[in-house]
Short mmCIF file of C-alpha atoms in Angstrom, two decimals:
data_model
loop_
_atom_site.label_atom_id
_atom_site.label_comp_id
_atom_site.label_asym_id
_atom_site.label_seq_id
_atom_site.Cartn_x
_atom_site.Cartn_y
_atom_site.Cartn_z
CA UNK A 1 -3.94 -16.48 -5.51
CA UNK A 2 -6.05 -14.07 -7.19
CA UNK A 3 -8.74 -14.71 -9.80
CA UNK A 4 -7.71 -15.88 -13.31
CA UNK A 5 -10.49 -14.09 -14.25
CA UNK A 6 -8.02 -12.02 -16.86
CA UNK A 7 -9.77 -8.33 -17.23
CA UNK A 8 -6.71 -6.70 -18.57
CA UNK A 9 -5.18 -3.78 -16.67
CA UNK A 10 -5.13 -0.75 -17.31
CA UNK A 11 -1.23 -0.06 -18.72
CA UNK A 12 -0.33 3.34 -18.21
CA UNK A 13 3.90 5.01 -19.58
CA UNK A 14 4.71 7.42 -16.69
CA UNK A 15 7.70 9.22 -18.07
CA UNK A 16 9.45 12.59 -17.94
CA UNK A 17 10.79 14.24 -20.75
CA UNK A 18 13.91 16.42 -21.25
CA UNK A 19 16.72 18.08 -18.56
CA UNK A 20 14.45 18.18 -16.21
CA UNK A 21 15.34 16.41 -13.50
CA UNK A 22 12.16 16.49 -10.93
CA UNK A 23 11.17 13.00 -10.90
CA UNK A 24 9.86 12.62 -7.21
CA UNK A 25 5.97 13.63 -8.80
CA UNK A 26 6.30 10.73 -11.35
CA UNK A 27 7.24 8.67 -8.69
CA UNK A 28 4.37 9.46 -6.68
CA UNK A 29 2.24 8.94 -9.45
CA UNK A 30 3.53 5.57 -10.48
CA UNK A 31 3.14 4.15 -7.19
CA UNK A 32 -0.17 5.25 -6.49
CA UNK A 33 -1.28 4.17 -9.66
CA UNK A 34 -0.04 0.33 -9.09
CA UNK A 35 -2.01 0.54 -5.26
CA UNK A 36 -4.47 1.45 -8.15
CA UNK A 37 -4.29 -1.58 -10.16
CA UNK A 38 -2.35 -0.35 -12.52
CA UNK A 39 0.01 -1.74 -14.74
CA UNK A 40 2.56 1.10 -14.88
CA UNK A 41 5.58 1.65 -17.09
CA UNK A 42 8.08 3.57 -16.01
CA UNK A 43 11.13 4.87 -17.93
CA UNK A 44 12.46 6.96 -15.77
CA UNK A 45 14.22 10.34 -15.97
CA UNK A 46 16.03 12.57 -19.25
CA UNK A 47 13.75 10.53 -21.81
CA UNK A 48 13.53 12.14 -25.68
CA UNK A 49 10.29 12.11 -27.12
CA UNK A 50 11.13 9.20 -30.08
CA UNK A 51 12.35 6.96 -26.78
CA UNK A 52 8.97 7.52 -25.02
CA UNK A 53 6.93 6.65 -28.29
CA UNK A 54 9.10 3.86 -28.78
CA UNK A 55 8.38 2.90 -25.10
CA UNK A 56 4.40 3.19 -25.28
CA UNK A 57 4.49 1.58 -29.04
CA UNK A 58 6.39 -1.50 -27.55
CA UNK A 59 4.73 -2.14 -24.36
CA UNK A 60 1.40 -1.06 -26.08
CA UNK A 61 0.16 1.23 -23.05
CA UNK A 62 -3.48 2.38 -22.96
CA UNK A 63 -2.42 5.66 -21.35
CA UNK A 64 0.93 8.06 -22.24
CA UNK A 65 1.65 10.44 -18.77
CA UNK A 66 3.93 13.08 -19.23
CA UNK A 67 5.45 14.40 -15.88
CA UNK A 68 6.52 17.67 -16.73
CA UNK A 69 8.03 21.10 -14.31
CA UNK A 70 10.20 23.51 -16.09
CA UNK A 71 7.74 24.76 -18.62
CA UNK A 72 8.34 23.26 -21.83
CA UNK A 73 5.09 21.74 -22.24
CA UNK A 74 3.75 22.86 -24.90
CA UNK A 75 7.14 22.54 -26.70
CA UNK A 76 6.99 18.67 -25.05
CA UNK A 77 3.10 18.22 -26.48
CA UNK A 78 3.15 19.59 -29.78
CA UNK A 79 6.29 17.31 -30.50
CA UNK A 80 5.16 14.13 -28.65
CA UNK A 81 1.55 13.48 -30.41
CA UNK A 82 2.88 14.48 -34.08
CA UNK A 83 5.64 11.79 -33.62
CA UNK A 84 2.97 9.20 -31.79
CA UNK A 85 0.70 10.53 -35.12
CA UNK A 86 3.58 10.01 -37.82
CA UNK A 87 4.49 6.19 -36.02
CA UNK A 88 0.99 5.10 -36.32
CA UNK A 89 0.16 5.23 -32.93
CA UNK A 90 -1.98 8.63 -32.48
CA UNK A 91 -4.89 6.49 -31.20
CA UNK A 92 -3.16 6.46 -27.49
CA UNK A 93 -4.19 9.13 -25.47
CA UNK A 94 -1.32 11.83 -23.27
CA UNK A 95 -2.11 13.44 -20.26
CA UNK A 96 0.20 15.57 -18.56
CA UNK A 97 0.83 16.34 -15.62
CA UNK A 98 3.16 19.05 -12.79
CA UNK A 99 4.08 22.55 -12.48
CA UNK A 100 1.38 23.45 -15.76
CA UNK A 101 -0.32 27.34 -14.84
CA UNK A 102 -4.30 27.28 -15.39
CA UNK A 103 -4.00 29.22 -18.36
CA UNK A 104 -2.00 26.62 -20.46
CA UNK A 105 -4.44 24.06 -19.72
CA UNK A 106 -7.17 24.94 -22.38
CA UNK A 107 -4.79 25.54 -25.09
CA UNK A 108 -2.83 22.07 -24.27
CA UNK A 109 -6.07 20.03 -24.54
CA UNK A 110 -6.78 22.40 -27.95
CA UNK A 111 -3.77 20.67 -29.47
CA UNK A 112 -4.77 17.31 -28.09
CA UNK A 113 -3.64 16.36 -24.89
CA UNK A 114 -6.67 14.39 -23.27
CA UNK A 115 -6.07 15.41 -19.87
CA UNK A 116 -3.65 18.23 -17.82
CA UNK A 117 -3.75 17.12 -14.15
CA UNK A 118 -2.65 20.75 -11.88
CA UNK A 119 -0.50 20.48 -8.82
CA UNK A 120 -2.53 19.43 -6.01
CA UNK A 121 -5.16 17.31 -7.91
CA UNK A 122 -5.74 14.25 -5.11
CA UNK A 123 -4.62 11.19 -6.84
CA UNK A 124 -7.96 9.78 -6.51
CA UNK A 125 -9.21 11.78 -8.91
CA UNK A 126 -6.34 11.42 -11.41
CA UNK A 127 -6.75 7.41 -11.39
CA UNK A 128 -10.97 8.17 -11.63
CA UNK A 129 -9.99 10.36 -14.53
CA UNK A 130 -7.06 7.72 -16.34
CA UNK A 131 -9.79 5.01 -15.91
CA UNK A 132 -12.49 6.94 -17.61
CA UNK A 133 -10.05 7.85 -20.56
CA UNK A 134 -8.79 4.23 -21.11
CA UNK A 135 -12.58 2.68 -21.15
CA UNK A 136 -13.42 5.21 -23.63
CA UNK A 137 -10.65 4.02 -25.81
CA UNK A 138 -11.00 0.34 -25.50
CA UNK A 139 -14.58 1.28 -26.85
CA UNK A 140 -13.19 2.26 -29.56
CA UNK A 141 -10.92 -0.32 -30.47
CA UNK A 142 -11.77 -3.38 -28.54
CA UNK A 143 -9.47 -5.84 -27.11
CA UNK A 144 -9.67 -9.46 -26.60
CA UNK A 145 -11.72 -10.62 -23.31
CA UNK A 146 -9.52 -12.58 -21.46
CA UNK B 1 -5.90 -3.01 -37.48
CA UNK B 2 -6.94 -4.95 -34.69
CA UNK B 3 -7.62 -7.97 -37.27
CA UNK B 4 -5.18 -10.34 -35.65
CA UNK B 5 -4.39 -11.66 -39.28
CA UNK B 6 -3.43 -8.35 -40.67
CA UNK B 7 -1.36 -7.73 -37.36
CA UNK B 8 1.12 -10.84 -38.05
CA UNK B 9 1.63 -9.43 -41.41
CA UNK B 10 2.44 -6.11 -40.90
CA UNK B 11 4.39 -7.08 -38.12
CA UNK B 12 6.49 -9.29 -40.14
CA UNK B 13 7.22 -6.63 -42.41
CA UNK B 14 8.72 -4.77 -38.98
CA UNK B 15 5.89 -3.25 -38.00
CA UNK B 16 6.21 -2.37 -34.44
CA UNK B 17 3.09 -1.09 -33.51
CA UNK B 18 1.61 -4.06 -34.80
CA UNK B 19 4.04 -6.19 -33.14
CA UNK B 20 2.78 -4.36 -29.63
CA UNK B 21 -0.76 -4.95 -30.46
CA UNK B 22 -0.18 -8.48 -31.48
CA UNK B 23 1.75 -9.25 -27.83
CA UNK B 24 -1.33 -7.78 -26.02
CA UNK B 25 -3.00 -10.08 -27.69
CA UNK B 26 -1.49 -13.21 -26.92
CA UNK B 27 -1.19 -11.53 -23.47
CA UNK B 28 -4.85 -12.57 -23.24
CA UNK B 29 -4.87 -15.94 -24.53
CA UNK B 30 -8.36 -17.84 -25.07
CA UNK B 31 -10.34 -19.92 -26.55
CA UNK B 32 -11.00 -17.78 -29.54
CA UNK B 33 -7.76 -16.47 -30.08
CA UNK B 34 -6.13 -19.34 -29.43
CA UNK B 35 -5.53 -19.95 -33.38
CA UNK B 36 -3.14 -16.94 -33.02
CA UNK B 37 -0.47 -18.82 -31.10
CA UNK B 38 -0.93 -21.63 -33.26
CA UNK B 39 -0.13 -20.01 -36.33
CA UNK B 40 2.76 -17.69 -34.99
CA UNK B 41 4.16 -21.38 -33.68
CA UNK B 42 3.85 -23.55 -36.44
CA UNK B 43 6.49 -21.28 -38.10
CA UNK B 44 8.78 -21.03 -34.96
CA UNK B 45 11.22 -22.54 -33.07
CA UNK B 46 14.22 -21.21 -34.41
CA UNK B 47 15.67 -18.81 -32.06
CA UNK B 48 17.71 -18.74 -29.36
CA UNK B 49 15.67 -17.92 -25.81
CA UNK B 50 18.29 -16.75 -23.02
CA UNK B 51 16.66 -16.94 -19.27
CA UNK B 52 18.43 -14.72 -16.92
CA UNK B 53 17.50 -15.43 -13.62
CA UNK B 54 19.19 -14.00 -9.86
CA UNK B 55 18.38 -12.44 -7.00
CA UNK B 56 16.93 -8.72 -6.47
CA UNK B 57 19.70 -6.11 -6.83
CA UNK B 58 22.46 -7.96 -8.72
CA UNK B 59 21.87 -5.93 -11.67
CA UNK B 60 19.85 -8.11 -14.12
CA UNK B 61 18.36 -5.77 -16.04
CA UNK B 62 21.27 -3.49 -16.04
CA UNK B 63 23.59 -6.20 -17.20
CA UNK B 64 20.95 -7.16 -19.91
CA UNK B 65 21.40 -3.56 -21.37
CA UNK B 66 24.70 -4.13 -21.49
CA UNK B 67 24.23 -7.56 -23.59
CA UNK B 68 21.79 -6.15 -25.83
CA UNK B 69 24.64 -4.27 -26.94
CA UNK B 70 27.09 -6.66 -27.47
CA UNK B 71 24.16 -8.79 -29.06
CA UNK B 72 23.73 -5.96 -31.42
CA UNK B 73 27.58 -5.57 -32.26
CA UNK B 74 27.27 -9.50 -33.54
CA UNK B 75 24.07 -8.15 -35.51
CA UNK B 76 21.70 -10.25 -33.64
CA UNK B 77 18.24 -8.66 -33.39
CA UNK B 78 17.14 -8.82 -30.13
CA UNK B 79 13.65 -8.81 -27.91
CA UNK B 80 13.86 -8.69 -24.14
CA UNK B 81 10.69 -9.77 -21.99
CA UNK B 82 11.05 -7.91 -18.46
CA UNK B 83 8.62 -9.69 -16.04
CA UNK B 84 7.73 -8.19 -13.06
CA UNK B 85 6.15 -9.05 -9.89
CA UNK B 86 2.64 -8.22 -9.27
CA UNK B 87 1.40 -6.37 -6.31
CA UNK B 88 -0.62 -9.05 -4.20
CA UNK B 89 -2.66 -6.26 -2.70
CA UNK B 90 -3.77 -3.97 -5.43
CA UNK B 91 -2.88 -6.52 -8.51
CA UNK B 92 -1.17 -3.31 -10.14
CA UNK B 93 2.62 -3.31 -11.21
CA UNK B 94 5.26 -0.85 -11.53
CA UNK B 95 7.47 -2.32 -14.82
CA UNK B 96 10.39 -0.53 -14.06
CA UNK B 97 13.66 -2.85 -15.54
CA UNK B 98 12.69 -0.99 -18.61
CA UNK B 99 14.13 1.99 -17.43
CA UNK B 100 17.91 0.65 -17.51
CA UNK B 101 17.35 -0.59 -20.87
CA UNK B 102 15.66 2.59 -22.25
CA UNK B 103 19.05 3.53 -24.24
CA UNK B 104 17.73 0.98 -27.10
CA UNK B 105 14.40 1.78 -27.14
CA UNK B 106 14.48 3.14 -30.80
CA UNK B 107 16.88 0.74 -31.87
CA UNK B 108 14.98 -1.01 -35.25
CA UNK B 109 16.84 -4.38 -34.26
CA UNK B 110 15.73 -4.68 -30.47
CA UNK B 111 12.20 -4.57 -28.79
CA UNK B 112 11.60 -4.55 -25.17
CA UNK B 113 8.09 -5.59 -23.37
CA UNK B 114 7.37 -6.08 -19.83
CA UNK B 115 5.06 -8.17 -18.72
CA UNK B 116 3.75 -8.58 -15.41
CA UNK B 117 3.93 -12.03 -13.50
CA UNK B 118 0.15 -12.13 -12.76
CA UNK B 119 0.98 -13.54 -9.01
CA UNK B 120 1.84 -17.19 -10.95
CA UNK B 121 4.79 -18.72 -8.82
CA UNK B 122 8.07 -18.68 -10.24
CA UNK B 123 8.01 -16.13 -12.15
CA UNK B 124 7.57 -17.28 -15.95
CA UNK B 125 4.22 -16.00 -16.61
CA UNK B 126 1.76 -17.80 -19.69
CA UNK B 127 1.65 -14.18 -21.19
CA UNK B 128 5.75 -14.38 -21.64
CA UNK B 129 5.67 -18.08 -23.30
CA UNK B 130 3.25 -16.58 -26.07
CA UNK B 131 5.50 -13.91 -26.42
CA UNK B 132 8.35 -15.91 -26.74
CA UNK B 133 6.98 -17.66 -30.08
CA UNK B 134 5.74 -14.41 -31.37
CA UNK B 135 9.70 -12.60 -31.17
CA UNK B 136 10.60 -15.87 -32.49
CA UNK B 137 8.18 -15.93 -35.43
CA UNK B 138 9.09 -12.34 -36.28
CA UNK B 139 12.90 -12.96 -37.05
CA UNK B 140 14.37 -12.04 -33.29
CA UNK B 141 17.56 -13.99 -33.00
CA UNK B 142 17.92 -13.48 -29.61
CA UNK B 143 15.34 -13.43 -26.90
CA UNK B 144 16.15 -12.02 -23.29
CA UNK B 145 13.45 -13.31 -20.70
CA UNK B 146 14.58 -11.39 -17.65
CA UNK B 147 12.43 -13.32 -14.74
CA UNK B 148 11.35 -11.95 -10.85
CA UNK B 149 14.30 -12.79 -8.82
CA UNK B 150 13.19 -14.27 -5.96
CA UNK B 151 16.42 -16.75 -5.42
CA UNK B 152 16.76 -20.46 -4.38
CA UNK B 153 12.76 -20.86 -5.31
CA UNK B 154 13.46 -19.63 -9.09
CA UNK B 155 13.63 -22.87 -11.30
CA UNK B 156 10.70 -22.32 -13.20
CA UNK B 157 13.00 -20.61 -15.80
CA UNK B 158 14.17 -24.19 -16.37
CA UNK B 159 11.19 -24.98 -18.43
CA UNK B 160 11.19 -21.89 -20.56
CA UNK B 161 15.37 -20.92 -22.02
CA UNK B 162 17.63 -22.74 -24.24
CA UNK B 163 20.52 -21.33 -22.01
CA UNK B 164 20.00 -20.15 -18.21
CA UNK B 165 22.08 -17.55 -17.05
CA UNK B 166 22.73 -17.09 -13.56
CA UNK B 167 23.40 -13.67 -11.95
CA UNK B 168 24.88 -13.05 -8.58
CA UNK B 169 26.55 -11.08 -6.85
CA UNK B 170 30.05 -10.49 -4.09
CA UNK B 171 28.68 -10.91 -0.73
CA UNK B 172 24.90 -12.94 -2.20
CA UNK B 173 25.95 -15.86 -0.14
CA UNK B 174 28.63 -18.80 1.08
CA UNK B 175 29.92 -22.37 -0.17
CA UNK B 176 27.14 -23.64 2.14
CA UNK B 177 24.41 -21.53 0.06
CA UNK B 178 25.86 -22.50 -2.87
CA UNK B 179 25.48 -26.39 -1.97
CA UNK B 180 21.51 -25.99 -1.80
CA UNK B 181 19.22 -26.73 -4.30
CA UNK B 182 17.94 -24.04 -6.34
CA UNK B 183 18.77 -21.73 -8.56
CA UNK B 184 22.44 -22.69 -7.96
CA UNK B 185 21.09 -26.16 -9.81
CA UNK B 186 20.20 -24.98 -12.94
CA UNK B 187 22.50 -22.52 -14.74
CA UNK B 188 24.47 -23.47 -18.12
CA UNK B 189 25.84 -19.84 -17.39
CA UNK B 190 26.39 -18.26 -13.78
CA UNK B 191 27.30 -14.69 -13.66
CA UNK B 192 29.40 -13.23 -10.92
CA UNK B 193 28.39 -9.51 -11.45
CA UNK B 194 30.12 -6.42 -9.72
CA UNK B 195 32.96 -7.57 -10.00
CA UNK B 196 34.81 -4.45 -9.74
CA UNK B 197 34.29 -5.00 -5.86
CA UNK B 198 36.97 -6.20 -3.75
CA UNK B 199 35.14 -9.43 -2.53
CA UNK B 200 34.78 -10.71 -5.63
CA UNK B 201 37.25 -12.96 -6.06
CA UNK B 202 36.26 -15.37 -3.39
CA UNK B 203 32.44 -15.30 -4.90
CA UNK B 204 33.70 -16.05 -7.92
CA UNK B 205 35.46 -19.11 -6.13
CA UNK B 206 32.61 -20.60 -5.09
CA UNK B 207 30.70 -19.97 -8.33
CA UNK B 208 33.51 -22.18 -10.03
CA UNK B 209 33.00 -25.17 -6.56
CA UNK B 210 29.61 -24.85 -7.83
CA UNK B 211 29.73 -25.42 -11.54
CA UNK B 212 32.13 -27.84 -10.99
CA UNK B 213 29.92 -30.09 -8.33
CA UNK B 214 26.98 -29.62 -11.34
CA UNK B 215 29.19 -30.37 -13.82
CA UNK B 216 29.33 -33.69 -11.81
CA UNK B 217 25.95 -34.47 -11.73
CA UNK B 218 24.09 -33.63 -14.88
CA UNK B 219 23.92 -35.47 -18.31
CA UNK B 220 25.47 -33.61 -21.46
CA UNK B 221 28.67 -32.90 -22.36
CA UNK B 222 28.15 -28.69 -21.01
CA UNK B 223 30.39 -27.75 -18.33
CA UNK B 224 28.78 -24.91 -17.25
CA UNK B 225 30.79 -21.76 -17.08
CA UNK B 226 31.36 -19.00 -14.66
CA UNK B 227 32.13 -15.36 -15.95
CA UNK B 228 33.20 -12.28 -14.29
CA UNK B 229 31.12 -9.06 -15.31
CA UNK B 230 30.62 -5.28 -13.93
CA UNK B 231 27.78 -4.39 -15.79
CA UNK B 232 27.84 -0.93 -14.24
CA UNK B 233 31.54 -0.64 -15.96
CA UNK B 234 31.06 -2.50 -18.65
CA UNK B 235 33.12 -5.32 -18.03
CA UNK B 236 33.55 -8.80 -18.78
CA UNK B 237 30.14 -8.59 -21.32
CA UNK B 238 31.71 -9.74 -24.57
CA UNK B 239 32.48 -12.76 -22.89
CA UNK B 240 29.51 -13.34 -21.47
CA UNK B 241 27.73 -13.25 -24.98
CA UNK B 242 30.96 -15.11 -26.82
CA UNK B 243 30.09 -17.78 -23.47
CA UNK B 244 25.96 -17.78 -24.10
CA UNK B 245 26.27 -18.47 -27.93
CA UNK B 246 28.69 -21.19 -27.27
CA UNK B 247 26.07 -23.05 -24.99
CA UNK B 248 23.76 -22.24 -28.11
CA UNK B 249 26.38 -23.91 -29.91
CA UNK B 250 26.10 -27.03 -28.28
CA UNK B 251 22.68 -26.71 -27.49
CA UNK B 252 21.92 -26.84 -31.62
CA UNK B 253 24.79 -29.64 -31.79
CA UNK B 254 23.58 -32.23 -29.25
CA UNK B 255 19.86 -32.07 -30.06
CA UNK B 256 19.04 -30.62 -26.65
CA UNK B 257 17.07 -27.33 -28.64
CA UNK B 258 14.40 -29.95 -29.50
CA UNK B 259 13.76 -31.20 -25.90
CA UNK B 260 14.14 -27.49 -24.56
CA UNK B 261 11.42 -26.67 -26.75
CA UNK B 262 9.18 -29.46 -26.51
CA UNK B 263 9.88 -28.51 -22.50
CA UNK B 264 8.61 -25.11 -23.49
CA UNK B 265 5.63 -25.68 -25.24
CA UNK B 266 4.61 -28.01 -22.97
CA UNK B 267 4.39 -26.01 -19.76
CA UNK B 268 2.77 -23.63 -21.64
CA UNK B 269 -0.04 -26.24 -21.87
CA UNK B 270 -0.08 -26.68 -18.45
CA UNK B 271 -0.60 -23.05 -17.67
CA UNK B 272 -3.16 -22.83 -20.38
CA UNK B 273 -4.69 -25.94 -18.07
CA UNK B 274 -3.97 -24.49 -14.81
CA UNK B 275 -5.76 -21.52 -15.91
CA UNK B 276 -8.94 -23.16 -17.09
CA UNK B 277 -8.46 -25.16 -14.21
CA UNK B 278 -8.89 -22.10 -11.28
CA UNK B 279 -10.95 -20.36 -13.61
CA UNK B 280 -13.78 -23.33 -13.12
CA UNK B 281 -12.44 -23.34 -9.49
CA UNK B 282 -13.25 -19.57 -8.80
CA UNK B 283 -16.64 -19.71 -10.10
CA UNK B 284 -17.52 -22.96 -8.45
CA UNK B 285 -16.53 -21.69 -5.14
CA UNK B 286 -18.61 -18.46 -6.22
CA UNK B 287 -21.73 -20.81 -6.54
CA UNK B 288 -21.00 -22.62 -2.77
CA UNK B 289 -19.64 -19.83 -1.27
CA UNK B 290 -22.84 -19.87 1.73
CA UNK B 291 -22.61 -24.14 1.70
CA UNK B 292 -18.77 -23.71 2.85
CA UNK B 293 -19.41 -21.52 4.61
CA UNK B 294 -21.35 -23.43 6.97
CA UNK B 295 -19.25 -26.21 6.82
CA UNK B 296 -16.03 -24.05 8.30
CA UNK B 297 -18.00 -22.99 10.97
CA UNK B 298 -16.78 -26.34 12.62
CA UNK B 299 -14.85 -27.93 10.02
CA UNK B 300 -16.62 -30.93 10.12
CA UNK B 301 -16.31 -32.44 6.88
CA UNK B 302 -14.38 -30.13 5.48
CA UNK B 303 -11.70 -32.49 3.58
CA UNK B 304 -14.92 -34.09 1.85
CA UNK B 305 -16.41 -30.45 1.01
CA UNK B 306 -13.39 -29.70 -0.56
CA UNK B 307 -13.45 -33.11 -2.67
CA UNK B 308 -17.14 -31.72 -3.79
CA UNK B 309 -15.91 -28.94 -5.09
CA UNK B 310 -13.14 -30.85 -6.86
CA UNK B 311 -16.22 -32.92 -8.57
CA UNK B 312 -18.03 -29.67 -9.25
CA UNK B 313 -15.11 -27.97 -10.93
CA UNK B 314 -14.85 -31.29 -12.95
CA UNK B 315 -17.89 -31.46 -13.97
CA UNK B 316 -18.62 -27.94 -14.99
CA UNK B 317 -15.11 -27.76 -17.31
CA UNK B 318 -16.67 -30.84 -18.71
CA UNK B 319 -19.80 -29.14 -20.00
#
């Protein structure tokens, strides 16, 4: 059995949004993120953008991923954080992630994505990166010690 | 608006992001948040908790979308707690029954959490009891607790639902199976799902040997019942939910929703104790970690070591 020690886990929404129907990167991602330690969330495939805010508002996730590969990201982005900002929850961070050229990445972190992930980034540094992003947030709004 | 206080009220008022914050943290009970619980109890108690149990693959959570729905038709409002199994190698989780139930995700009247399991056998994990009083505190009439199926081991739901469903499945297993103890023990409700399939019929034959044969042996006046579903097809669910309330029904009636929750509350003390318990235990074999040690080498002695460290643990919850 492993400690009782409760430090909470790191809960992380891995979800794709829209038609598009590549979901073998999310899948990927959510696995290697539970060998991790992860606590991951995962709603699958076709999701709108009010059921993934729903999702992360619910289950309260530390971390929004956005798996995205037929180029409506910015589309995806601008409409995810103003509903997460009009629900009350703009305080959780999105990274994105999948077929995103260089050039988008500057302007997608201008609007407020935390954190665009290019193909071919080793997972290793993607669950450096998530853990560095939720510690940062739980310093802002602190959470019970278990 | 992480003041736990203002939390409770806003969620009240329907707040779901402060319902989500709230659950996180009860998902973390302690000493000093303890009070939290308290309060959210002290005003609970009145709804109805549905455990559906079964093994991998018969299409729990599916099936739960399903009654959500019919749930909904009756005007119910409804909270599911998903509990999944924790990795016992990295600790991580993937919570994924949330993806069959994502079509009422932005339903107002339904709200789904998963929960992870925390490696705590059978399945109903301390973090899902709190939650139960905190859906039942914020005016959910119905709450789903969708447990890890791992089959004849699963009774730990017992402790936890005014009505246990049972899910299985064409093919899951014989008369012979069916006579053991376990799951097969405990339903009010057994499920034959897929029923659409062509061996149903004889499943759902020895689902009705085995309800009878309980029938026999329990107190109460509850026969429990066997229904036919395909939750892929969407059959046979309005009579699953018309069959759960009427086990509500007499649950309310014959006085049994006091014991159930007395039941409830109670092994949620014990896990608060168990907790505490291998807390003290962890650190204590921290502290003699190079004494045992030593006495393994040969395992002299060990049976009396382990009594020390019994004593030690004692003593140091004590202080």
């Amino acid at each position: 059995m492993q400690s009782p020690r409760t430090t909470r886990r790191i809960k992380v929404l891995v979800a794709k949004v829209g038609l598009d129907g590549h979901d073998r990167g999310a899948k990927v991602i959510a696995r290697a993120l539970r060998d991790a330690g992860f606590e991951v969330v995962y709603t699958g495939l076709r999701q709108t953008i009010d059921q993934v805010v729903a999702a992360a508002i619910q289950e309260d996730v530390d971390i929004i991923g956005i798996n995205q590969h037929e180029g409506s990201h910015f589309h995806i982005a601008r409409k995810l954080l103003q509903k997460l900002e009009e629900s009350g929850a703009g305080d959780i961070p999105v990274v994105m992630g999948g077929s995103i050229p260089l050039v988008d990445v500057e302007p997608l972190r201008a609007m407020g994505v935390k954190e665009v992930f290019l193909p071919g980034t080793p997972i290793a540094e993607i669950v450096k990166r998530l853990e560095e992003i939720a510690s940062e947030r739980k310093h802002l709004a602190p959470r019970a010690k278990g | 608006m992480s003041d736990p206080s203002v939390l409770i009220e806003r969620a009240k008022a329907g707040d779901k992001r402060a319902l989500g914050r709230l659950l996180t943290l009860l998902e973390e009970l302690n000493a000093d948040n303890a009070w939290i619980l308290e309060r959210l109890s002290s005003e609970g108690g009145r709804a109805h908790v549905v455990g559906i149990t079964g093994m991998p693959g018969a299409g729990k959570s599916t099936l739960i979308s399903r009654l959500v729905r019919a749930f909904r038709d009756m005007s119910y409002k409804v909270a599911v707690i998903s509990i999944d199994p924790t990795s016992p190698i990295s600790s991580g989780s993937i919570m994924g029954d949330r993806l069959r139930m994502q079509e009422h995700a932005t339903d107002p009247g339904v709200f789904i959490r998963s929960v992870t399991n925390r490696g705590i056998l059978g399945g109903v994990s301390l973090a899902a009891l709190a939650m139960i009083e905190a859906f039942d505190v914020m005016g959910y009439d119905k709450i789903i607790v969708e447990t890890v199926g791992v089959g004849q081991s699963e009774t730990d739901i017992m402790n936890v639902a005014d009505t246990i469903v049972v899910l299985t499945m064409p093919g899951a297993g014989d008369d012979v199976q069916a006579l053991k103890a376990g799951v097969f023990e405990i339903g009010d409700v057994y499920v034959v799902n897929k029923s659409d399939r062509p061996d149903a019929a004889k499943t759902y034959e020895y689902m009705l040997f085995v309800a009878e044969k309980e029938a026999l042996g329990r107190g109460g006046s509850w026969r429990p019942a066997v229904v036919k579903t395909s939750a892929a097809l969407g059959l046979g669910i309005r009579e699953l939910a018309e069959t759960i309330n009427r086990h509500f029904s007499y649950v309310l009636e014959s006085g049994e929703k006091e014991r159930r929750l007395i039941a409830r509350r109670t092994h949620l003390v014990r896990l608060v104790a168990a907790r505490l318990l291998l807390q003290s235990l962890s650190e204590v074999m921290e502290g003699e970690r190079e004494r045992v040690g030593k006495v393994v080498r040969d395992m002299r002695g060990f049976y009396d070591e382990a009594m020390r460290i019994v004593r030690l643990t004692g003593k140091r919850l004590v202080e």
